[in-house]
Amino acid sequence: MKIDRRTFGRAALGAGTLAFAGTGSFAAKGATPDATTAAPLPAAHRFALGDFTITALSDGYLNLGLDLFPAADPGAAEALLTRAYLPKTIATSVNAYLVTRGSRRILIDTGTASAMGPTLGHLPEALVAAGVKREEIDTVIVTHLHPDHANGLIGAGGEAAFPAAEIVVANVEFAFWHDDGILSQAPDPMKPFFEMARKSLGPYRGKIRQIGGEVEIAPGIAAVPAPGHTPGHLALRIGSGDANMLLFTDVIHSSALQFAHPEWAIAFDVDQAAAVATRKKVLDMVSADRLLVAGMHLPFPGVGHVTREGNAYSYIPMPWPAL
């Protein structure tokens, strides 16, 4: 994907809604957590996938407004939210996943830490609820370097939050956020994203593995490039015997809107056209293959199936106690 001023122009709405106070805080018009709302309870949900154990971990939630879906028809969007019994401001889960097999403990994404307000940053509590210590994580796969996925790599004092872990990230993703030329072309409100991405990886120098293409990261866990949301945005195929799952990360930000209208990009997509193409390709594949899916912004625990309905799709959460 070519990244230039024109590409950043397509993401200008997303950048324009953001306002930062240093790199430790995050606020956004249309994406502002309600500070009056009580913090979410620690949430961890464990299920088996072959001989893997998958634990969904809740970092909390973020409120998204319809203004963050610039291509959406307001009337159609409001009708979809009404049908789903949702308000116009959508409480959107931020999930991470722990994959264990034997002694291996692989964390996929790390949540927001202090970057995005009081309804987020609760992954450490979810790990405690799951009975896992941060020191026991041996690998962290960062699907992309947005702050709701990578900011939890660092502790309050700037130290490595997962001191024993190797960090795995796509080489395209690493290069994008560390390219000073691209940084110089970015809209000013987007520049703190670069600072936070670089800062999140800082404590792990010498322990970062950059990968390219469709490669096996660990036995049974393979990277699937899914560009558009960011240049190096990754989905992950997790498989054990006949049990398989696609963790499609940020292919979907609003289950109420984007399954029905996969052409509706979110403003945070760096390349919205590429993100739409990736979403359609992924949803077509998982629905045709009847593949179990998980997503960082599907309603917690974020695991289910996708069915096709003409040019649209529906999401069917995995029912209890099947998970």
mmCIF file of C-alpha atoms in Angstrom:
data_model
loop_
_atom_site.group_PDB
_atom_site.id
_atom_site.type_symbol
_atom_site.label_atom_id
_atom_site.label_comp_id
_atom_site.label_asym_id
_atom_site.label_seq_id
_atom_site.Cartn_x
_atom_site.Cartn_y
_atom_site.Cartn_z
ATOM 1 C CA MET A 1 0.000 0.000 0.000
ATOM 2 C CA LYS A 2 1.374 3.366 -1.019
ATOM 3 C CA ILE A 3 1.330 5.855 1.845
ATOM 4 C CA ASP A 4 1.396 9.488 0.777
ATOM 5 C CA ARG A 5 -0.431 12.765 1.372
ATOM 6 C CA ARG A 6 -3.443 11.526 -0.586
ATOM 7 C CA THR A 7 -3.696 8.401 1.549
ATOM 8 C CA PHE A 8 -3.514 10.490 4.705
ATOM 9 C CA GLY A 9 -6.240 12.659 3.244
ATOM 10 C CA ARG A 10 -8.589 9.680 3.290
ATOM 11 C CA ALA A 11 -7.834 9.282 6.982
ATOM 12 C CA ALA A 12 -8.080 13.005 7.738
ATOM 13 C CA LEU A 13 -11.468 12.739 9.426
ATOM 14 C CA GLY A 14 -10.090 10.179 11.864
ATOM 15 C CA ALA A 15 -7.054 12.292 12.595
ATOM 16 C CA GLY A 16 -9.118 15.429 12.804
ATOM 17 C CA THR A 17 -11.377 14.049 15.525
ATOM 18 C CA LEU A 18 -8.429 13.296 17.801
ATOM 19 C CA ALA A 19 -6.953 15.496 20.469
ATOM 20 C CA PHE A 20 -3.979 14.542 22.604
ATOM 21 C CA ALA A 21 -2.533 15.864 25.831
ATOM 22 C CA GLY A 22 0.953 14.433 25.629
ATOM 23 C CA THR A 23 1.189 10.726 24.805
ATOM 24 C CA GLY A 24 -0.398 9.394 27.954
ATOM 25 C CA SER A 25 -3.961 10.484 27.268
ATOM 26 C CA PHE A 26 -6.419 10.176 24.420
ATOM 27 C CA ALA A 27 -9.653 11.936 23.689
ATOM 28 C CA ALA A 28 -11.811 12.116 20.592
ATOM 29 C CA LYS A 29 -14.987 13.764 19.407
ATOM 30 C CA GLY A 30 -17.299 10.834 18.800
ATOM 31 C CA ALA A 31 -14.887 8.436 20.513
ATOM 32 C CA THR A 32 -14.828 9.704 24.061
ATOM 33 C CA PRO A 33 -15.292 7.337 26.994
ATOM 34 C CA ASP A 34 -17.952 8.496 29.454
ATOM 35 C CA ALA A 35 -15.964 9.462 32.545
ATOM 36 C CA THR A 36 -19.080 9.165 34.700
ATOM 37 C CA THR A 37 -19.461 5.494 33.882
ATOM 38 C CA ALA A 38 -18.087 2.983 36.360
ATOM 39 C CA ALA A 39 -15.023 1.103 35.194
ATOM 40 C CA PRO A 40 -15.811 -2.324 33.693
ATOM 41 C CA LEU A 41 -15.362 -5.364 35.921
ATOM 42 C CA PRO A 42 -12.371 -7.590 35.092
ATOM 43 C CA ALA A 43 -13.484 -10.003 32.377
ATOM 44 C CA ALA A 44 -11.765 -13.155 31.132
ATOM 45 C CA HIS A 45 -13.461 -15.961 29.226
ATOM 46 C CA ARG A 46 -11.700 -19.248 28.487
ATOM 47 C CA PHE A 47 -12.551 -21.835 25.829
ATOM 48 C CA ALA A 48 -10.840 -24.724 24.040
ATOM 49 C CA LEU A 49 -9.749 -24.766 20.407
ATOM 50 C CA GLY A 50 -8.366 -28.235 19.800
ATOM 51 C CA ASP A 51 -5.464 -28.519 22.219
ATOM 52 C CA PHE A 52 -5.151 -24.734 22.489
ATOM 53 C CA THR A 53 -6.771 -22.848 25.313
ATOM 54 C CA ILE A 54 -7.988 -19.418 24.234
ATOM 55 C CA THR A 55 -8.771 -16.786 26.843
ATOM 56 C CA ALA A 56 -10.641 -13.662 25.757
ATOM 57 C CA LEU A 57 -9.543 -10.685 27.858
ATOM 58 C CA SER A 58 -11.484 -7.434 28.127
ATOM 59 C CA ASP A 59 -9.583 -4.158 28.211
ATOM 60 C CA GLY A 60 -12.921 -2.357 28.569
ATOM 61 C CA TYR A 61 -14.874 -0.396 26.002
ATOM 62 C CA LEU A 62 -14.784 2.742 23.890
ATOM 63 C CA ASN A 63 -17.770 4.832 22.809
ATOM 64 C CA LEU A 64 -17.886 5.410 19.043
ATOM 65 C CA GLY A 65 -20.143 7.974 17.376
ATOM 66 C CA LEU A 66 -21.668 7.698 13.914
ATOM 67 C CA ASP A 67 -19.466 10.593 12.782
ATOM 68 C CA LEU A 68 -16.564 8.125 12.740
ATOM 69 C CA PHE A 69 -18.193 6.222 9.832
ATOM 70 C CA PRO A 70 -18.041 8.927 7.141
ATOM 71 C CA ALA A 71 -19.454 6.771 4.334
ATOM 72 C CA ALA A 72 -22.473 5.644 6.344
ATOM 73 C CA ASP A 73 -25.925 6.860 5.411
ATOM 74 C CA PRO A 74 -27.179 8.421 8.672
ATOM 75 C CA GLY A 75 -30.742 7.148 8.313
ATOM 76 C CA ALA A 76 -29.674 3.611 7.458
ATOM 77 C CA ALA A 77 -27.100 3.599 10.251
ATOM 78 C CA GLU A 78 -29.612 4.793 12.845
ATOM 79 C CA ALA A 79 -32.074 2.131 11.680
ATOM 80 C CA LEU A 80 -29.451 -0.583 12.140
ATOM 81 C CA LEU A 81 -28.640 0.673 15.630
ATOM 82 C CA THR A 82 -32.330 0.775 16.531
ATOM 83 C CA ARG A 83 -32.768 -2.779 15.274
ATOM 84 C CA ALA A 84 -29.834 -3.837 17.464
ATOM 85 C CA TYR A 85 -31.239 -1.958 20.503
ATOM 86 C CA LEU A 86 -28.223 0.316 20.523
ATOM 87 C CA PRO A 87 -27.958 4.077 21.051
ATOM 88 C CA LYS A 88 -26.334 6.385 18.513
ATOM 89 C CA THR A 89 -23.173 6.324 20.602
ATOM 90 C CA ILE A 90 -21.922 2.744 20.362
ATOM 91 C CA ALA A 91 -20.137 1.136 23.322
ATOM 92 C CA THR A 92 -17.461 -0.877 21.507
ATOM 93 C CA SER A 93 -15.444 -3.634 23.139
ATOM 94 C CA VAL A 94 -11.658 -3.625 23.156
ATOM 95 C CA ASN A 95 -10.528 -7.248 23.440
ATOM 96 C CA ALA A 96 -7.241 -9.124 23.571
ATOM 97 C CA TYR A 97 -6.623 -12.865 23.487
ATOM 98 C CA LEU A 98 -4.288 -15.194 25.357
ATOM 99 C CA VAL A 99 -3.359 -18.431 23.589
ATOM 100 C CA THR A 100 -1.858 -21.221 25.672
ATOM 101 C CA ARG A 101 -0.624 -24.685 24.802
ATOM 102 C CA GLY A 102 1.590 -26.577 27.205
ATOM 103 C CA SER A 103 3.962 -24.067 28.762
ATOM 104 C CA ARG A 104 3.573 -21.479 25.972
ATOM 105 C CA ARG A 105 1.638 -18.311 26.792
ATOM 106 C CA ILE A 106 1.100 -16.036 23.793
ATOM 107 C CA LEU A 107 -0.736 -12.753 24.243
ATOM 108 C CA ILE A 108 -2.342 -11.175 21.196
ATOM 109 C CA ASP A 109 -2.530 -7.397 21.697
ATOM 110 C CA THR A 110 -2.162 -5.584 24.983
ATOM 111 C CA GLY A 111 -4.976 -3.064 25.373
ATOM 112 C CA THR A 112 -4.661 0.647 25.988
ATOM 113 C CA ALA A 113 -3.056 1.110 29.431
ATOM 114 C CA SER A 114 -3.653 4.789 30.293
ATOM 115 C CA ALA A 115 -3.929 6.064 26.714
ATOM 116 C CA MET A 116 -7.675 6.203 26.171
ATOM 117 C CA GLY A 117 -9.648 7.001 29.287
ATOM 118 C CA PRO A 118 -11.273 5.384 32.322
ATOM 119 C CA THR A 119 -13.447 2.789 30.579
ATOM 120 C CA LEU A 120 -10.311 1.208 29.101
ATOM 121 C CA GLY A 121 -6.946 -0.034 30.330
ATOM 122 C CA HIS A 122 -8.263 -3.054 32.246
ATOM 123 C CA LEU A 123 -6.289 -5.838 30.563
ATOM 124 C CA PRO A 124 -3.948 -6.259 33.589
ATOM 125 C CA GLU A 125 -7.009 -6.925 35.776
ATOM 126 C CA ALA A 126 -8.369 -9.384 33.212
ATOM 127 C CA LEU A 127 -5.066 -11.277 33.258
ATOM 128 C CA VAL A 128 -5.284 -11.486 37.053
ATOM 129 C CA ALA A 129 -8.849 -12.791 36.714
ATOM 130 C CA ALA A 130 -7.520 -15.422 34.300
ATOM 131 C CA GLY A 131 -4.826 -16.437 36.810
ATOM 132 C CA VAL A 132 -1.931 -15.352 34.592
ATOM 133 C CA LYS A 133 0.997 -13.147 35.593
ATOM 134 C CA ARG A 134 2.444 -10.714 33.069
ATOM 135 C CA GLU A 135 5.908 -12.186 33.745
ATOM 136 C CA GLU A 136 4.636 -15.544 32.442
ATOM 137 C CA ILE A 137 3.868 -14.234 28.937
ATOM 138 C CA ASP A 138 6.631 -15.441 26.598
ATOM 139 C CA THR A 139 5.363 -13.916 23.330
ATOM 140 C CA VAL A 140 3.259 -10.861 22.528
ATOM 141 C CA ILE A 141 1.872 -10.603 19.003
ATOM 142 C CA VAL A 142 0.951 -7.000 18.211
ATOM 143 C CA THR A 143 -1.564 -7.057 15.380
ATOM 144 C CA HIS A 144 -0.929 -3.362 14.679
ATOM 145 C CA LEU A 145 0.468 -0.369 16.518
ATOM 146 C CA HIS A 146 -2.623 1.681 17.268
ATOM 147 C CA PRO A 147 -2.734 2.662 20.962
ATOM 148 C CA ASP A 148 -5.702 0.436 21.844
ATOM 149 C CA HIS A 149 -3.620 -2.562 20.794
ATOM 150 C CA ALA A 150 -0.047 -1.645 21.672
ATOM 151 C CA ASN A 151 -0.032 0.933 24.450
ATOM 152 C CA GLY A 152 -0.334 -1.810 27.061
ATOM 153 C CA LEU A 153 3.182 -2.948 26.162
ATOM 154 C CA ILE A 154 4.565 -0.380 28.591
ATOM 155 C CA GLY A 155 3.973 0.135 32.291
ATOM 156 C CA ALA A 156 3.234 3.377 34.104
ATOM 157 C CA GLY A 157 6.949 4.126 34.444
ATOM 158 C CA GLY A 158 7.757 3.375 30.803
ATOM 159 C CA GLU A 159 9.093 -0.098 31.585
ATOM 160 C CA ALA A 160 8.310 -3.299 29.677
ATOM 161 C CA ALA A 161 4.957 -4.556 30.960
ATOM 162 C CA PHE A 162 5.831 -8.070 29.751
ATOM 163 C CA PRO A 163 9.513 -8.378 30.699
ATOM 164 C CA ALA A 164 10.010 -11.970 29.524
ATOM 165 C CA ALA A 165 8.243 -11.579 26.193
ATOM 166 C CA GLU A 166 9.433 -11.476 22.619
ATOM 167 C CA ILE A 167 7.375 -8.979 20.601
ATOM 168 C CA VAL A 168 6.142 -10.007 17.149
ATOM 169 C CA VAL A 169 5.000 -7.336 14.687
ATOM 170 C CA ALA A 170 4.683 -7.103 10.900
ATOM 171 C CA ASN A 171 7.754 -5.565 9.268
ATOM 172 C CA VAL A 172 5.504 -3.283 7.166
ATOM 173 C CA GLU A 173 3.802 -2.042 10.335
ATOM 174 C CA PHE A 174 7.087 -1.400 12.136
ATOM 175 C CA ALA A 175 8.511 0.432 9.135
ATOM 176 C CA PHE A 176 5.428 2.644 8.705
ATOM 177 C CA TRP A 177 5.379 3.993 12.261
ATOM 178 C CA HIS A 178 9.167 4.445 12.374
ATOM 179 C CA ASP A 179 9.449 6.258 9.021
ATOM 180 C CA ASP A 180 10.294 9.923 9.635
ATOM 181 C CA GLY A 181 9.323 10.802 6.063
ATOM 182 C CA ILE A 182 5.794 9.445 6.548
ATOM 183 C CA LEU A 183 5.614 11.163 9.938
ATOM 184 C CA SER A 184 6.443 14.490 8.309
ATOM 185 C CA GLN A 185 3.480 14.088 5.898
ATOM 186 C CA ALA A 186 0.973 13.107 8.582
ATOM 187 C CA PRO A 187 -1.688 15.597 9.733
ATOM 188 C CA ASP A 188 -0.604 17.176 13.008
ATOM 189 C CA PRO A 189 -3.325 15.474 15.082
ATOM 190 C CA MET A 190 -2.114 12.075 13.832
ATOM 191 C CA LYS A 191 1.534 12.589 14.775
ATOM 192 C CA PRO A 192 1.084 11.481 18.405
ATOM 193 C CA PHE A 193 0.070 8.069 17.040
ATOM 194 C CA PHE A 194 3.634 7.744 15.731
ATOM 195 C CA GLU A 195 5.121 8.806 19.041
ATOM 196 C CA MET A 196 3.016 6.311 20.974
ATOM 197 C CA ALA A 197 3.779 3.479 18.541
ATOM 198 C CA ARG A 198 7.504 4.078 18.849
ATOM 199 C CA LYS A 199 7.334 4.502 22.617
ATOM 200 C CA SER A 200 5.397 1.254 23.079
ATOM 201 C CA LEU A 201 8.198 -0.779 21.489
ATOM 202 C CA GLY A 202 11.051 1.142 23.108
ATOM 203 C CA PRO A 203 11.606 -1.112 26.155
ATOM 204 C CA TYR A 204 11.833 -4.210 23.936
ATOM 205 C CA ARG A 205 14.891 -3.348 21.838
ATOM 206 C CA GLY A 206 16.631 -6.569 20.884
ATOM 207 C CA LYS A 207 13.470 -8.592 21.555
ATOM 208 C CA ILE A 208 11.372 -7.575 18.538
ATOM 209 C CA ARG A 209 10.764 -10.113 15.746
ATOM 210 C CA GLN A 210 9.550 -8.526 12.522
ATOM 211 C CA ILE A 211 7.658 -10.826 10.180
ATOM 212 C CA GLY A 212 6.518 -10.524 6.578
ATOM 213 C CA GLY A 213 3.681 -12.144 4.662
ATOM 214 C CA GLU A 214 1.829 -15.295 5.624
ATOM 215 C CA VAL A 215 4.223 -16.940 8.047
ATOM 216 C CA GLU A 216 3.885 -19.226 11.052
ATOM 217 C CA ILE A 217 4.610 -17.220 14.184
ATOM 218 C CA ALA A 218 4.384 -20.184 16.551
ATOM 219 C CA PRO A 219 3.170 -23.750 15.983
ATOM 220 C CA GLY A 220 -0.485 -23.476 14.994
ATOM 221 C CA ILE A 221 -0.531 -19.650 14.800
ATOM 222 C CA ALA A 222 -0.031 -18.030 11.392
ATOM 223 C CA ALA A 223 -0.029 -14.401 10.312
ATOM 224 C CA VAL A 224 -2.536 -13.344 7.650
ATOM 225 C CA PRO A 225 -1.850 -9.836 6.286
ATOM 226 C CA ALA A 226 -5.014 -7.710 6.348
ATOM 227 C CA PRO A 227 -3.905 -4.239 5.185
ATOM 228 C CA GLY A 228 -5.945 -1.072 5.126
ATOM 229 C CA HIS A 229 -6.730 -0.267 8.727
ATOM 230 C CA THR A 230 -2.977 0.148 8.985
ATOM 231 C CA PRO A 231 -0.364 -0.914 6.420
ATOM 232 C CA GLY A 232 0.801 -3.920 8.462
ATOM 233 C CA HIS A 233 -2.504 -4.824 10.109
ATOM 234 C CA LEU A 234 -2.550 -8.568 10.839
ATOM 235 C CA ALA A 235 -5.230 -11.192 11.173
ATOM 236 C CA LEU A 236 -4.172 -14.498 12.715
ATOM 237 C CA ARG A 237 -5.139 -18.040 11.792
ATOM 238 C CA ILE A 238 -5.097 -20.268 14.864
ATOM 239 C CA GLY A 239 -5.510 -23.996 14.300
ATOM 240 C CA SER A 240 -5.238 -27.302 16.122
ATOM 241 C CA GLY A 241 -6.269 -30.418 14.232
ATOM 242 C CA ASP A 242 -9.737 -29.834 12.796
ATOM 243 C CA ALA A 243 -10.358 -26.840 15.077
ATOM 244 C CA ASN A 244 -9.584 -23.514 13.398
ATOM 245 C CA MET A 245 -10.280 -19.850 14.091
ATOM 246 C CA LEU A 246 -9.505 -16.610 12.310
ATOM 247 C CA LEU A 247 -8.799 -13.745 14.665
ATOM 248 C CA PHE A 248 -9.605 -10.932 12.254
ATOM 249 C CA THR A 249 -8.574 -8.124 14.607
ATOM 250 C CA ASP A 250 -9.919 -4.723 13.409
ATOM 251 C CA VAL A 251 -11.659 -5.883 10.241
ATOM 252 C CA ILE A 252 -14.859 -4.939 12.116
ATOM 253 C CA HIS A 253 -15.215 -2.001 14.518
ATOM 254 C CA SER A 254 -19.017 -1.990 14.801
ATOM 255 C CA SER A 255 -20.805 -5.309 14.471
ATOM 256 C CA ALA A 256 -24.164 -3.528 14.178
ATOM 257 C CA LEU A 257 -23.035 -1.469 11.167
ATOM 258 C CA GLN A 258 -20.209 -3.075 9.233
ATOM 259 C CA PHE A 259 -21.533 -6.619 8.776
ATOM 260 C CA ALA A 260 -24.621 -5.129 7.131
ATOM 261 C CA HIS A 261 -22.526 -2.534 5.253
ATOM 262 C CA PRO A 262 -18.941 -3.743 4.810
ATOM 263 C CA GLU A 263 -18.342 -0.725 2.550
ATOM 264 C CA TRP A 264 -18.611 1.616 5.560
ATOM 265 C CA ALA A 265 -15.039 2.351 6.649
ATOM 266 C CA ILE A 266 -14.152 3.813 10.006
ATOM 267 C CA ALA A 267 -12.256 7.083 10.020
ATOM 268 C CA PHE A 268 -9.256 5.530 11.797
ATOM 269 C CA ASP A 269 -8.428 3.417 8.710
ATOM 270 C CA VAL A 270 -5.198 4.739 7.202
ATOM 271 C CA ASP A 271 -6.344 3.596 3.750
ATOM 272 C CA GLN A 272 -10.129 3.293 3.776
ATOM 273 C CA ALA A 273 -10.442 1.754 0.297
ATOM 274 C CA ALA A 274 -7.948 -0.982 1.190
ATOM 275 C CA ALA A 275 -9.675 -1.563 4.526
ATOM 276 C CA VAL A 276 -13.034 -2.033 2.787
ATOM 277 C CA ALA A 277 -11.505 -4.461 0.275
ATOM 278 C CA THR A 278 -9.871 -6.448 3.075
ATOM 279 C CA ARG A 279 -13.115 -6.568 5.089
ATOM 280 C CA LYS A 280 -15.120 -7.882 2.117
ATOM 281 C CA LYS A 281 -12.462 -10.491 1.335
ATOM 282 C CA VAL A 282 -12.234 -11.699 4.939
ATOM 283 C CA LEU A 283 -15.996 -11.819 5.508
ATOM 284 C CA ASP A 284 -16.529 -13.661 2.240
ATOM 285 C CA MET A 285 -13.900 -16.230 3.222
ATOM 286 C CA VAL A 286 -15.009 -16.890 6.809
ATOM 287 C CA SER A 287 -18.692 -17.133 5.845
ATOM 288 C CA ALA A 288 -17.998 -19.500 2.946
ATOM 289 C CA ASP A 289 -15.713 -21.677 5.081
ATOM 290 C CA ARG A 290 -17.982 -21.516 8.170
ATOM 291 C CA LEU A 291 -14.884 -20.562 10.123
ATOM 292 C CA LEU A 292 -14.979 -19.539 13.765
ATOM 293 C CA VAL A 293 -13.936 -15.895 14.111
ATOM 294 C CA ALA A 294 -12.806 -13.574 16.870
ATOM 295 C CA GLY A 295 -12.365 -9.824 16.790
ATOM 296 C CA MET A 296 -10.881 -7.127 18.963
ATOM 297 C CA HIS A 297 -14.005 -4.963 18.647
ATOM 298 C CA LEU A 298 -16.757 -7.559 18.560
ATOM 299 C CA PRO A 299 -18.906 -7.573 21.704
ATOM 300 C CA PHE A 300 -16.950 -9.373 24.419
ATOM 301 C CA PRO A 301 -15.838 -12.172 24.334
ATOM 302 C CA GLY A 302 -15.884 -11.488 20.611
ATOM 303 C CA VAL A 303 -16.175 -15.040 19.261
ATOM 304 C CA GLY A 304 -18.729 -16.358 16.777
ATOM 305 C CA HIS A 305 -19.551 -17.031 13.137
ATOM 306 C CA VAL A 306 -20.367 -14.939 10.066
ATOM 307 C CA THR A 307 -23.124 -15.741 7.579
ATOM 308 C CA ARG A 308 -23.622 -14.174 4.181
ATOM 309 C CA GLU A 309 -26.913 -12.499 3.239
ATOM 310 C CA GLY A 310 -26.686 -11.290 -0.372
ATOM 311 C CA ASN A 311 -24.099 -8.518 -0.426
ATOM 312 C CA ALA A 312 -24.216 -8.202 3.363
ATOM 313 C CA TYR A 313 -23.324 -10.376 6.326
ATOM 314 C CA SER A 314 -24.602 -11.225 9.779
ATOM 315 C CA TYR A 315 -22.683 -12.013 12.944
ATOM 316 C CA ILE A 316 -23.794 -14.894 15.148
ATOM 317 C CA PRO A 317 -22.116 -14.926 18.577
ATOM 318 C CA MET A 318 -21.040 -18.330 19.805
ATOM 319 C CA PRO A 319 -23.681 -19.400 22.335
ATOM 320 C CA TRP A 320 -23.036 -20.338 25.934
ATOM 321 C CA PRO A 321 -21.906 -22.965 26.938
ATOM 322 C CA ALA A 322 -20.389 -23.848 23.558
ATOM 323 C CA LEU A 323 -17.560 -21.402 24.220
#
